[in-house]
Short mmCIF file of C-alpha atoms in Angstrom, two decimals:
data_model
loop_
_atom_site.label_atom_id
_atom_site.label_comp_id
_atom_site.label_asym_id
_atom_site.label_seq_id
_atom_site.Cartn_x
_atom_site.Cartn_y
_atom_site.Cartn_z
CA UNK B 1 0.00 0.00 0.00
CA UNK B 2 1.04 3.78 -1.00
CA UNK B 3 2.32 5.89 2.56
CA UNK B 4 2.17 8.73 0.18
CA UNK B 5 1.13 12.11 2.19
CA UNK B 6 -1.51 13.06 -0.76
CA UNK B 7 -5.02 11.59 0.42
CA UNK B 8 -6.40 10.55 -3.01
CA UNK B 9 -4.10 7.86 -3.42
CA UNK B 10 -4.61 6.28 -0.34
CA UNK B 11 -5.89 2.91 -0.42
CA UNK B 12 -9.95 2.61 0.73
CA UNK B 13 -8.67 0.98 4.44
CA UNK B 14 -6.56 3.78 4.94
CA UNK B 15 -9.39 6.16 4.00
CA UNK B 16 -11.58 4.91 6.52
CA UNK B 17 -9.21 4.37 8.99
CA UNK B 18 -8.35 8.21 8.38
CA UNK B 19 -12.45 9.10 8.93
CA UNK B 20 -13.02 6.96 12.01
CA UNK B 21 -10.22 8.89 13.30
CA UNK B 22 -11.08 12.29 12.58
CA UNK B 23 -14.47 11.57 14.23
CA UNK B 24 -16.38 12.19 11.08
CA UNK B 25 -17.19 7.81 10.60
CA UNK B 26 -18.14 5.64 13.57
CA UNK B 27 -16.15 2.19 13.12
CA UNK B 28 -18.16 -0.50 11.70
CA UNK B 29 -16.56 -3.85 11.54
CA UNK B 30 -18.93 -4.62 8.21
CA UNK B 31 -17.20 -1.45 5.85
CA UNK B 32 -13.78 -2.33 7.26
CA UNK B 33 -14.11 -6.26 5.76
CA UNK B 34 -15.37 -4.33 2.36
CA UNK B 35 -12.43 -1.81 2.38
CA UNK B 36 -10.20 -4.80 2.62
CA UNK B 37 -11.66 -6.50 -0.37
CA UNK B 38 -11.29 -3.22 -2.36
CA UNK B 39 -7.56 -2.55 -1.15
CA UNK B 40 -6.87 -6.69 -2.14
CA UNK B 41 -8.47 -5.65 -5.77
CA UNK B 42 -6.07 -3.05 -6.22
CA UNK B 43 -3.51 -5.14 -5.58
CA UNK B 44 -4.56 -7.69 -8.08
CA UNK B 45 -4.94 -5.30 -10.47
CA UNK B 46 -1.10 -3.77 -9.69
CA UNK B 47 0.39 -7.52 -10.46
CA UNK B 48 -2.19 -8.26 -13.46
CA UNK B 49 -0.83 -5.06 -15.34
CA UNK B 50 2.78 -5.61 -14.49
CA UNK B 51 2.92 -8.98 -15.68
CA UNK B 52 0.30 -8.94 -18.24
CA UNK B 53 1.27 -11.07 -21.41
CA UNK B 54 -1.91 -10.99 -23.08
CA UNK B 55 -1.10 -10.15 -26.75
CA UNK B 56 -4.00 -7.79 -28.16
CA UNK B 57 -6.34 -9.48 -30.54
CA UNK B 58 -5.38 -6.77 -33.36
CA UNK B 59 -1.67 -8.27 -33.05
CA UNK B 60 -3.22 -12.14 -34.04
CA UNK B 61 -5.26 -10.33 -36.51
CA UNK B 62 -2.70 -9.04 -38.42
CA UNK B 63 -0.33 -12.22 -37.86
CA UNK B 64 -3.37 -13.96 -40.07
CA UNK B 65 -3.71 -11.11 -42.36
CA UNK B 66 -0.14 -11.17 -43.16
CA UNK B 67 1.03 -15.55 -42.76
CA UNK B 68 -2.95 -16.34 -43.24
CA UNK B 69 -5.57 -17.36 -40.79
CA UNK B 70 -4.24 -21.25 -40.40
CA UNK B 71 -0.56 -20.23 -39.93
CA UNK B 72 -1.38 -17.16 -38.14
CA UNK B 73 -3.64 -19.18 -35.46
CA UNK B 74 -1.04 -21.99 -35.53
CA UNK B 75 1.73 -19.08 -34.51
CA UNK B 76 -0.99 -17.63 -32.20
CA UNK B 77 -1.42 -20.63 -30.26
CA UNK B 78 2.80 -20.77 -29.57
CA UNK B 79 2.32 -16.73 -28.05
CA UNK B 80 2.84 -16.75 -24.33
CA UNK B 81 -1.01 -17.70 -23.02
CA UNK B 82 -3.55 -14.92 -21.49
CA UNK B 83 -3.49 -14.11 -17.66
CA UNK B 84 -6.57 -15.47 -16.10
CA UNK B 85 -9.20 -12.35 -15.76
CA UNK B 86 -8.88 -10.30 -12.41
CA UNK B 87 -12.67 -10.75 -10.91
CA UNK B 88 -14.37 -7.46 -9.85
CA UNK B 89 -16.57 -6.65 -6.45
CA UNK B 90 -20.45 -7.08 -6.40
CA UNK B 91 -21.35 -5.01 -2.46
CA UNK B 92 -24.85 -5.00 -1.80
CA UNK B 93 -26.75 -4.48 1.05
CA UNK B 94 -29.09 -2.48 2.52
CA UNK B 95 -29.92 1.64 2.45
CA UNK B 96 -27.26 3.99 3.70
CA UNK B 97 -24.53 1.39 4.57
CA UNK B 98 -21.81 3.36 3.01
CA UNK B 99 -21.80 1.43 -0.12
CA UNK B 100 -21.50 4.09 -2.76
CA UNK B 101 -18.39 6.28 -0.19
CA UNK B 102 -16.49 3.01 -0.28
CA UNK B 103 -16.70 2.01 -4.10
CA UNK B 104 -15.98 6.27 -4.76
CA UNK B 105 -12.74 5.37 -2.01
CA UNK B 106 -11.85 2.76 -4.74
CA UNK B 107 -12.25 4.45 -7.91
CA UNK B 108 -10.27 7.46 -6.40
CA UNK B 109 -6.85 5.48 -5.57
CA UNK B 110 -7.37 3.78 -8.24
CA UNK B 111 -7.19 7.25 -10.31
CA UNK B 112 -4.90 8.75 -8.49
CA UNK B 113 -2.24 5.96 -8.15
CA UNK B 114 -2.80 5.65 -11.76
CA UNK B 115 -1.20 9.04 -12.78
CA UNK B 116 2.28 7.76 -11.80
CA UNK B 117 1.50 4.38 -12.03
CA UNK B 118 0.74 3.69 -15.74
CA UNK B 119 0.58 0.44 -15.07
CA UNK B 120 -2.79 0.51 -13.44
CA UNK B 121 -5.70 0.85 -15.94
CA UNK B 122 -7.92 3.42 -16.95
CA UNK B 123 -11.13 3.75 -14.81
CA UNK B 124 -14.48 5.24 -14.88
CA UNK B 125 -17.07 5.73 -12.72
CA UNK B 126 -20.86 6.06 -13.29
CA UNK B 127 -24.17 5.49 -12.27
CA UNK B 128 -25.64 2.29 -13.90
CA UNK B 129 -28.59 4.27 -15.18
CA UNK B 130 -25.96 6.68 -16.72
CA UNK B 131 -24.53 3.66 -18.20
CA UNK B 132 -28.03 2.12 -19.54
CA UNK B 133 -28.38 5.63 -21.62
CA UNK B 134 -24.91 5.74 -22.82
CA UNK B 135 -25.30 1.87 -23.92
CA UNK B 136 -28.07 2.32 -25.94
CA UNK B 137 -27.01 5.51 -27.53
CA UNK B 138 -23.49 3.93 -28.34
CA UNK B 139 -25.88 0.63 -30.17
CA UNK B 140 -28.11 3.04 -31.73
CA UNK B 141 -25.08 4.67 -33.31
CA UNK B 142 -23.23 1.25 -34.29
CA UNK B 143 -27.07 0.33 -35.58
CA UNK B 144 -26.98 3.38 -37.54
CA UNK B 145 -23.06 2.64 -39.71
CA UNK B 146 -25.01 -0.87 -40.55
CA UNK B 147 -23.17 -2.98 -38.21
CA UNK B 148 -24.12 -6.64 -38.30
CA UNK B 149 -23.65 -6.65 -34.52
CA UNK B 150 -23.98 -3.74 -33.31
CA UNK B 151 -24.08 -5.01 -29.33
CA UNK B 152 -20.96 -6.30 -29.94
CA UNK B 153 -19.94 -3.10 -31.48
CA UNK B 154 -21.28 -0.93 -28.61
CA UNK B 155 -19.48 -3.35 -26.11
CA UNK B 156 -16.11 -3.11 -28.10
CA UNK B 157 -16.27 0.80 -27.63
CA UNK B 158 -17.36 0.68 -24.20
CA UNK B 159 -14.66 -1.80 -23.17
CA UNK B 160 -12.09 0.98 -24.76
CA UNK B 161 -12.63 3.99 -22.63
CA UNK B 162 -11.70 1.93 -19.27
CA UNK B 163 -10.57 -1.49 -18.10
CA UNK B 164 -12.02 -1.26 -14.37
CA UNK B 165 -15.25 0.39 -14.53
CA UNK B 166 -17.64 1.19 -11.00
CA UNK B 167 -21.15 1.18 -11.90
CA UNK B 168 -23.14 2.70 -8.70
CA UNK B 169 -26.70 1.34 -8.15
CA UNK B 170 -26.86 -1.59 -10.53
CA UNK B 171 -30.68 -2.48 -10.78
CA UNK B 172 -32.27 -3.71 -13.40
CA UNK B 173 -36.25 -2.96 -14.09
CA UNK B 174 -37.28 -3.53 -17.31
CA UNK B 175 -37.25 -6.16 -19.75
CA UNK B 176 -35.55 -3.73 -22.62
CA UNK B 177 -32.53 -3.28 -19.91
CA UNK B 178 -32.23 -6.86 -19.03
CA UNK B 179 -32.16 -8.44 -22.65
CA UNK B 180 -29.46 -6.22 -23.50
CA UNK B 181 -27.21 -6.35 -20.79
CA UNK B 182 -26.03 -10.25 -21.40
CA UNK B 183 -24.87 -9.47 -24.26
CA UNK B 184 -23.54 -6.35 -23.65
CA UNK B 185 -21.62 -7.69 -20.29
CA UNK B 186 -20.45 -10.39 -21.69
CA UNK B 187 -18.88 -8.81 -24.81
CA UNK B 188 -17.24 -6.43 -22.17
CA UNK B 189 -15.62 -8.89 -19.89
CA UNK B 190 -14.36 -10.75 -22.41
CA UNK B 191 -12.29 -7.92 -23.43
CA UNK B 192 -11.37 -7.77 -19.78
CA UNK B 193 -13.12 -5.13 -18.05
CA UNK B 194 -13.41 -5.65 -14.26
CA UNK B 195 -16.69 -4.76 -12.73
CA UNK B 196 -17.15 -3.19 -9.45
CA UNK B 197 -20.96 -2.59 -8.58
CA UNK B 198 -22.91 -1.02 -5.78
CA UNK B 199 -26.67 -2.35 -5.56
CA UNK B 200 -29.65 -3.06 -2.64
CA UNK B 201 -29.60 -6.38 -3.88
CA UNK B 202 -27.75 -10.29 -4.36
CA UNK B 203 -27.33 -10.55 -8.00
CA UNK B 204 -29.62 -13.61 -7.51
CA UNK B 205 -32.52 -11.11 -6.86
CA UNK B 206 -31.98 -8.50 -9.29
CA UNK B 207 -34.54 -7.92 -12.15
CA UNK B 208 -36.64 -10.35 -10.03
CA UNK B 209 -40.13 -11.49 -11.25
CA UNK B 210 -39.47 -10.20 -14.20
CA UNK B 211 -40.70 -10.30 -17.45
CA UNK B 212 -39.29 -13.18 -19.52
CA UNK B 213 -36.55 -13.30 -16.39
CA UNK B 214 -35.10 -17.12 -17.54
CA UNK B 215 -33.59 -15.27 -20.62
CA UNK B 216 -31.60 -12.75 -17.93
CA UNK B 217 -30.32 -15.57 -15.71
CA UNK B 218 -27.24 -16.17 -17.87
CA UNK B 219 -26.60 -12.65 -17.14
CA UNK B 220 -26.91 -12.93 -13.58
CA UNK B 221 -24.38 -16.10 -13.77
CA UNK B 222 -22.03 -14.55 -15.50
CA UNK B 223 -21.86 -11.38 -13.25
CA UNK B 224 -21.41 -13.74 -10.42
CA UNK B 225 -18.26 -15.56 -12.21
CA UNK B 226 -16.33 -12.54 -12.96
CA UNK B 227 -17.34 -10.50 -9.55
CA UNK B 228 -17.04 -11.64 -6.05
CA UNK B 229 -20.45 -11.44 -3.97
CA UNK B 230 -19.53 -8.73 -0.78
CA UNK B 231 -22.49 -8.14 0.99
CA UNK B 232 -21.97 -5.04 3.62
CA UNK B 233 -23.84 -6.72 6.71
CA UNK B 234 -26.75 -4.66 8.55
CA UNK B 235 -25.24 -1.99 10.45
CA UNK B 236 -25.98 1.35 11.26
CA UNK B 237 -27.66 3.21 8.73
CA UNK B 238 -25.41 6.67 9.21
CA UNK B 239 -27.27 8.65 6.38
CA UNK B 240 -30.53 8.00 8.24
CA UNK B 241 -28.86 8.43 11.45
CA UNK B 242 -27.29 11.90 9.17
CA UNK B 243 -30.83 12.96 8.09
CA UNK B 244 -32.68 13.02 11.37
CA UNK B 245 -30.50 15.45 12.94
CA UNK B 246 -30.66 18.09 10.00
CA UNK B 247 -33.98 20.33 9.48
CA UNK B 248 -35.43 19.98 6.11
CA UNK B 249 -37.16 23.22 5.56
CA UNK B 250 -34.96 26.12 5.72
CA UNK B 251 -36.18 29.76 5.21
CA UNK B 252 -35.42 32.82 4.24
CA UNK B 253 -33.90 31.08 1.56
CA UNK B 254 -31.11 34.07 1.49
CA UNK B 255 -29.91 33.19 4.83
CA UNK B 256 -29.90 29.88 4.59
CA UNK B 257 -26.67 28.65 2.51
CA UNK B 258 -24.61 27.78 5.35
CA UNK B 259 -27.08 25.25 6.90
CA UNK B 260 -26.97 23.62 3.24
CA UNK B 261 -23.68 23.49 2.91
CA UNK B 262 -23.52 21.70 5.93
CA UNK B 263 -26.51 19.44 5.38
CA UNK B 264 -24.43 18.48 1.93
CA UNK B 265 -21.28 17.79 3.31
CA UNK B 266 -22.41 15.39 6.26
CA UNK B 267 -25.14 13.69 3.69
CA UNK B 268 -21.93 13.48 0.86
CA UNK B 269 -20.04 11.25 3.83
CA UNK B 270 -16.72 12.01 2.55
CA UNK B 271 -17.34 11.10 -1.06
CA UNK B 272 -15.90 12.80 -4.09
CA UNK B 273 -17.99 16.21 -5.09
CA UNK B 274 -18.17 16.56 -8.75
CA UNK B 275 -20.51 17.77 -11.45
CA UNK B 276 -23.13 15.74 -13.52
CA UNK B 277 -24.67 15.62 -16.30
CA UNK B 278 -27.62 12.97 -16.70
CA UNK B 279 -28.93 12.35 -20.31
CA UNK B 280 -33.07 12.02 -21.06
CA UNK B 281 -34.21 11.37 -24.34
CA UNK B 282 -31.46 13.47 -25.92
CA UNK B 283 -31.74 16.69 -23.64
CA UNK B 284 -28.53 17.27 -20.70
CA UNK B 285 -29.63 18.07 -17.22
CA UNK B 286 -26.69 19.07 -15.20
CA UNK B 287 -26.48 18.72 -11.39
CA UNK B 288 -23.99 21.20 -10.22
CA UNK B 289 -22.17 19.37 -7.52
CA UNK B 290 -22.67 15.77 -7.01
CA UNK B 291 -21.28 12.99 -4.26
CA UNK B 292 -22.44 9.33 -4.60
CA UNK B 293 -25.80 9.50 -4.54
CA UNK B 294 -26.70 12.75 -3.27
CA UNK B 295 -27.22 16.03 -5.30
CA UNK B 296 -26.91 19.69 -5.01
CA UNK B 297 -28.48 21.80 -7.06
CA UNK B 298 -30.23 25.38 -7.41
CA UNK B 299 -33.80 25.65 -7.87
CA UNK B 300 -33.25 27.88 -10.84
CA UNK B 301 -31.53 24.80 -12.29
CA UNK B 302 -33.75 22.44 -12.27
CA UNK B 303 -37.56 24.38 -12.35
CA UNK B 304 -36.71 27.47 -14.19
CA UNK B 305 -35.98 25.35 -17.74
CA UNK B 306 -38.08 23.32 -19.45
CA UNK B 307 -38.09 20.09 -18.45
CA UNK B 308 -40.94 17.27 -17.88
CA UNK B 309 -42.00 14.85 -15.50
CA UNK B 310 -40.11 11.94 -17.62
CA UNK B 311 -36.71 14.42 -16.39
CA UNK B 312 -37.79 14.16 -13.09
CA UNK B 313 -38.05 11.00 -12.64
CA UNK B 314 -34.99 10.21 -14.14
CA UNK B 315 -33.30 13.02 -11.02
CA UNK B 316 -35.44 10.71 -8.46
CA UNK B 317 -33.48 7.65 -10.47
CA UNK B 318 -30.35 9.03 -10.30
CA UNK B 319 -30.13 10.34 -6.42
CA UNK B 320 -30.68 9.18 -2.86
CA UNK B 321 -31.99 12.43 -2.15
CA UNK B 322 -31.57 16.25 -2.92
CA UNK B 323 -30.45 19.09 -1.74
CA UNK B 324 -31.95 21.99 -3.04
CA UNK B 325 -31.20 26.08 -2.95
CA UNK B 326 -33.37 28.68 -3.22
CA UNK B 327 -37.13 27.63 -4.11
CA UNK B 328 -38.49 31.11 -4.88
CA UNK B 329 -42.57 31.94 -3.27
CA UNK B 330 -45.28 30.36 -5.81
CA UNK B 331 -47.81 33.06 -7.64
CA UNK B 332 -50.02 33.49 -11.00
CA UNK B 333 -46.80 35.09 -12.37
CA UNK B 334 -44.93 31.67 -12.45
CA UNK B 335 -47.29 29.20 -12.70
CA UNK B 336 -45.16 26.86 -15.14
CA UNK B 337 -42.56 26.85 -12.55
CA UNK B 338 -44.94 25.85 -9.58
CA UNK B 339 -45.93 22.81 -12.13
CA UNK B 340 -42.33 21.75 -12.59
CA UNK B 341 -41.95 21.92 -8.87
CA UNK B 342 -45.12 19.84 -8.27
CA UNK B 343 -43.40 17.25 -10.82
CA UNK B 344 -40.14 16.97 -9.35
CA UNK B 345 -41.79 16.81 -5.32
CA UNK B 346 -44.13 13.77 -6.71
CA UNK B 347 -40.88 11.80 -8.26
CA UNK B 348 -38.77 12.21 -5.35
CA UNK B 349 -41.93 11.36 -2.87
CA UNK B 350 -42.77 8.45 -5.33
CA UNK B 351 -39.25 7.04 -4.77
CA UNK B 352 -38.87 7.41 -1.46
CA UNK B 353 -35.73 10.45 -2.03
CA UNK B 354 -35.19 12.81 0.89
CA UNK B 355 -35.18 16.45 0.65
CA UNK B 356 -33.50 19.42 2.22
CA UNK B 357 -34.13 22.79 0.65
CA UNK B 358 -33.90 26.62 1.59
CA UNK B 359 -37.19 28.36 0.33
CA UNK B 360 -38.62 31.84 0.35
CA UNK B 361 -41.68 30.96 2.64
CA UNK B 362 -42.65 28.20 4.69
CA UNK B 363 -44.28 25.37 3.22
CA UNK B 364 -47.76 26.01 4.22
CA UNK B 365 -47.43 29.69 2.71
CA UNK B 366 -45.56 28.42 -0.75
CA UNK B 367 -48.17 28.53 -2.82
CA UNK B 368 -50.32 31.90 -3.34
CA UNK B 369 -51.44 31.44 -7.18
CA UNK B 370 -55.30 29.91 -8.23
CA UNK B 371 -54.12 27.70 -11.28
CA UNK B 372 -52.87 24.67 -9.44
CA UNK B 373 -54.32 25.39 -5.69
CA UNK B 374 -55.84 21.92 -5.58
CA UNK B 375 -52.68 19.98 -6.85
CA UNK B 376 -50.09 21.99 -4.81
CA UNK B 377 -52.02 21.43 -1.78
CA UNK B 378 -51.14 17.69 -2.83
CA UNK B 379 -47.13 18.90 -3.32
CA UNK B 380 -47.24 21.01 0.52
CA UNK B 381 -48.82 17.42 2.28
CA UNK B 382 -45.73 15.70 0.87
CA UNK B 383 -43.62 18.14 1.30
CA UNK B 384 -44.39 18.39 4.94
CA UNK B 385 -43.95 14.81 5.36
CA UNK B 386 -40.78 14.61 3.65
CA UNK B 387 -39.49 17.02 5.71
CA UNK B 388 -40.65 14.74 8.91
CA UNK B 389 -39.42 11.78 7.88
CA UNK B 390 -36.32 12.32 6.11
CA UNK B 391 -37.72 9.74 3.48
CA UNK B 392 -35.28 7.63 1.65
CA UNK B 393 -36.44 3.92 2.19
CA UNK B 394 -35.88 2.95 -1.52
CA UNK B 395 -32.04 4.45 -1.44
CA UNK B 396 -29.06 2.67 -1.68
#
């Protein structure tokens, strides 16, 4: 392991060894055995690229294009053999474990070691329903040149922009996801990506009682081949733990960024703060400052442009919960922006997120316009019990 003085390349037990002792983690025996599996992975992957012998396939392709394909494979099959794959992490378990900080504590060594290290891969990082739009935009495009395979195509170029990649929140709920992603997967390992996954679930359970399910199950097999199964035991859920100590409703809104700044940086638990942009249907909605699964983001940002409920639902996908600056006092003059408001309240309530937001009036007094008086009384119920509960029981 690196004693290097610069944080980022620490490995993930050092990380949380350095929390628990600045007082901002309580020890839990559960994260420690999954920060020891992570540190073990990076290890594999440090021998793996040091003594990697694999020759790549466009070398044997152009030994057959230039001795032909039976003396090319026959001088293929004398080339020192290919390393066995390095097998990835699967960590499930249940909401606010600290799943999503300790895969980020991964992918950031990983990065960081790499940038004197060149011989750790490249890695990326994404949520998986980032990935799901990405993948089919990279097969619609391979589908669109008149490939004859264009899964295989799209799984080629997503294997090339990272050996190791995290996916955050694999879960899998419809039957257009699930029929794609054995092919896709297994077009990606075989090119040697390594897989390390965040989800509430066993693989065993995922896309469960679904649709045509039998056809997903080699899926679900081959995940658990190429990934170890690391379930972070029941514990302490420190998010919830997080959220019941912090007010929900803060007004004035102009007085209020301190308490969100705080509210973000206990909810982010120590995780990476970046921006992100989330694709839907084409259009970009950026999230201003992002960690794991928890978002930041100005009102303005979200309500003042146009987006629909299908955008909001894809936030409530995307995030635990929200923070949220700034939500301005309701009246005739902004209807339209009331409306997207109601939308984005119902997604997040619908999934169970958790809310914290600075607002120009109290939630009972939000609302002064006539259009949508019926329907926002709907939005103030839930936003009121949002802000008792603290709900995020569908958040992993």
């Amino acid at each position: 392991m690196t004693n290097g003085q610069n944080d980022h390349r620490l490995y993930p037990s050092q990380k949380l060894a350095a929390k628990i002792a600045a007082k901002t983690l309580h020890a839990d025996p559960a994260q420690a055995a999954i920060a020891i599996r992570l540190d073990q992975l990076i290890d594999r992957l440090q021998t793996a690229a040091l003594s990697h012998r694999q020759w790549p396939m466009v070398i044997r392709q152009i030994l057959n294009k230039i001795l032909g394909r039976k003396v090319g494979n026959l001088f293929a099959q004398m080339l020192p053999p290919a390393q066995a794959p390095v097998n990835g992490l699967y960590i499930y378990g249940g909401v606010g474990r600290g799943k999503t900080m300790l895969m980020d504590m991964f992918h950031e060594a990983v990065a960081a070691q790499g940038l004197d290290r060149p011989n750790l891969p490249a890695i990326w990082r994404l949520h998986f329903h980032d990935f799901m739009v990405l993948a089919q935009d990279v097969i619609h495009e391979a589908r669109s040149k008149g490939a004859d395979y264009p899964i295989e195509m799209a799984a080629a170029n997503l294997a090339r922009r990272g050996a190791v990649i995290c996916f955050d929140e694999m879960e899998v709920r419809d039957i257009a996801d699930a029929m794609i992603l054995a092919r896709l997967f297994s077009g990606m390992l075989k090119r040697g990506v390594i897989v390390v996954a965040t989800s509430n679930r066993h693989a065993d359970y995922l896309y469960k009682d679904g649709l045509h399910r039998d056809r997903f199950l080699p899926f679900i097999d081959l995940l658990k081949q190429r990934c170890e199964m690391c379930q972070l035991d029941d514990g302490t859920d420190w998010r919830g733990a997080v959220l019941a100590d912090l007010p929900a409703w803060h007004v004035p809104a102009q007085t209020a960024r301190p308490q969100l700044e705080s509210a973000f940086d206990k909810l982010a638990g120590g995780a990476a703060i970046t921006a992100e942009t989330i694709r839907v249907a084409g259009r970009d909605i950026t999230i201003a400052r992002v960690a794991g699964d928890v978002g930041f983001a100005s009102f303005a940002s979200l309500c003042d442009v146009p987006l629909g409920a299908r955008d909001y639902l894809a936030i409530a996908g995307r995030f635990a919960g929200l923070v949220l600056s700034d939500v301005p006092h309701f009246t005739d003059a902004n209807e339209n922006v009331a409306r997207r408001f109601m939308w984005l309240i119902d997604a997040l309530y619908d999934r169970g997120r958790f809310l914290i937001a600075s607002a120009d009036a109290e939630i009972g007094n939000l609302y002064e316009g006539h259009q949508w008086q019926f329907e926002f009384a709907r939005t103030a119920s839930r936003l009121g019990e949002m802000a008792k509960r603290g709900r995020m029981q569908d958040s992993g």
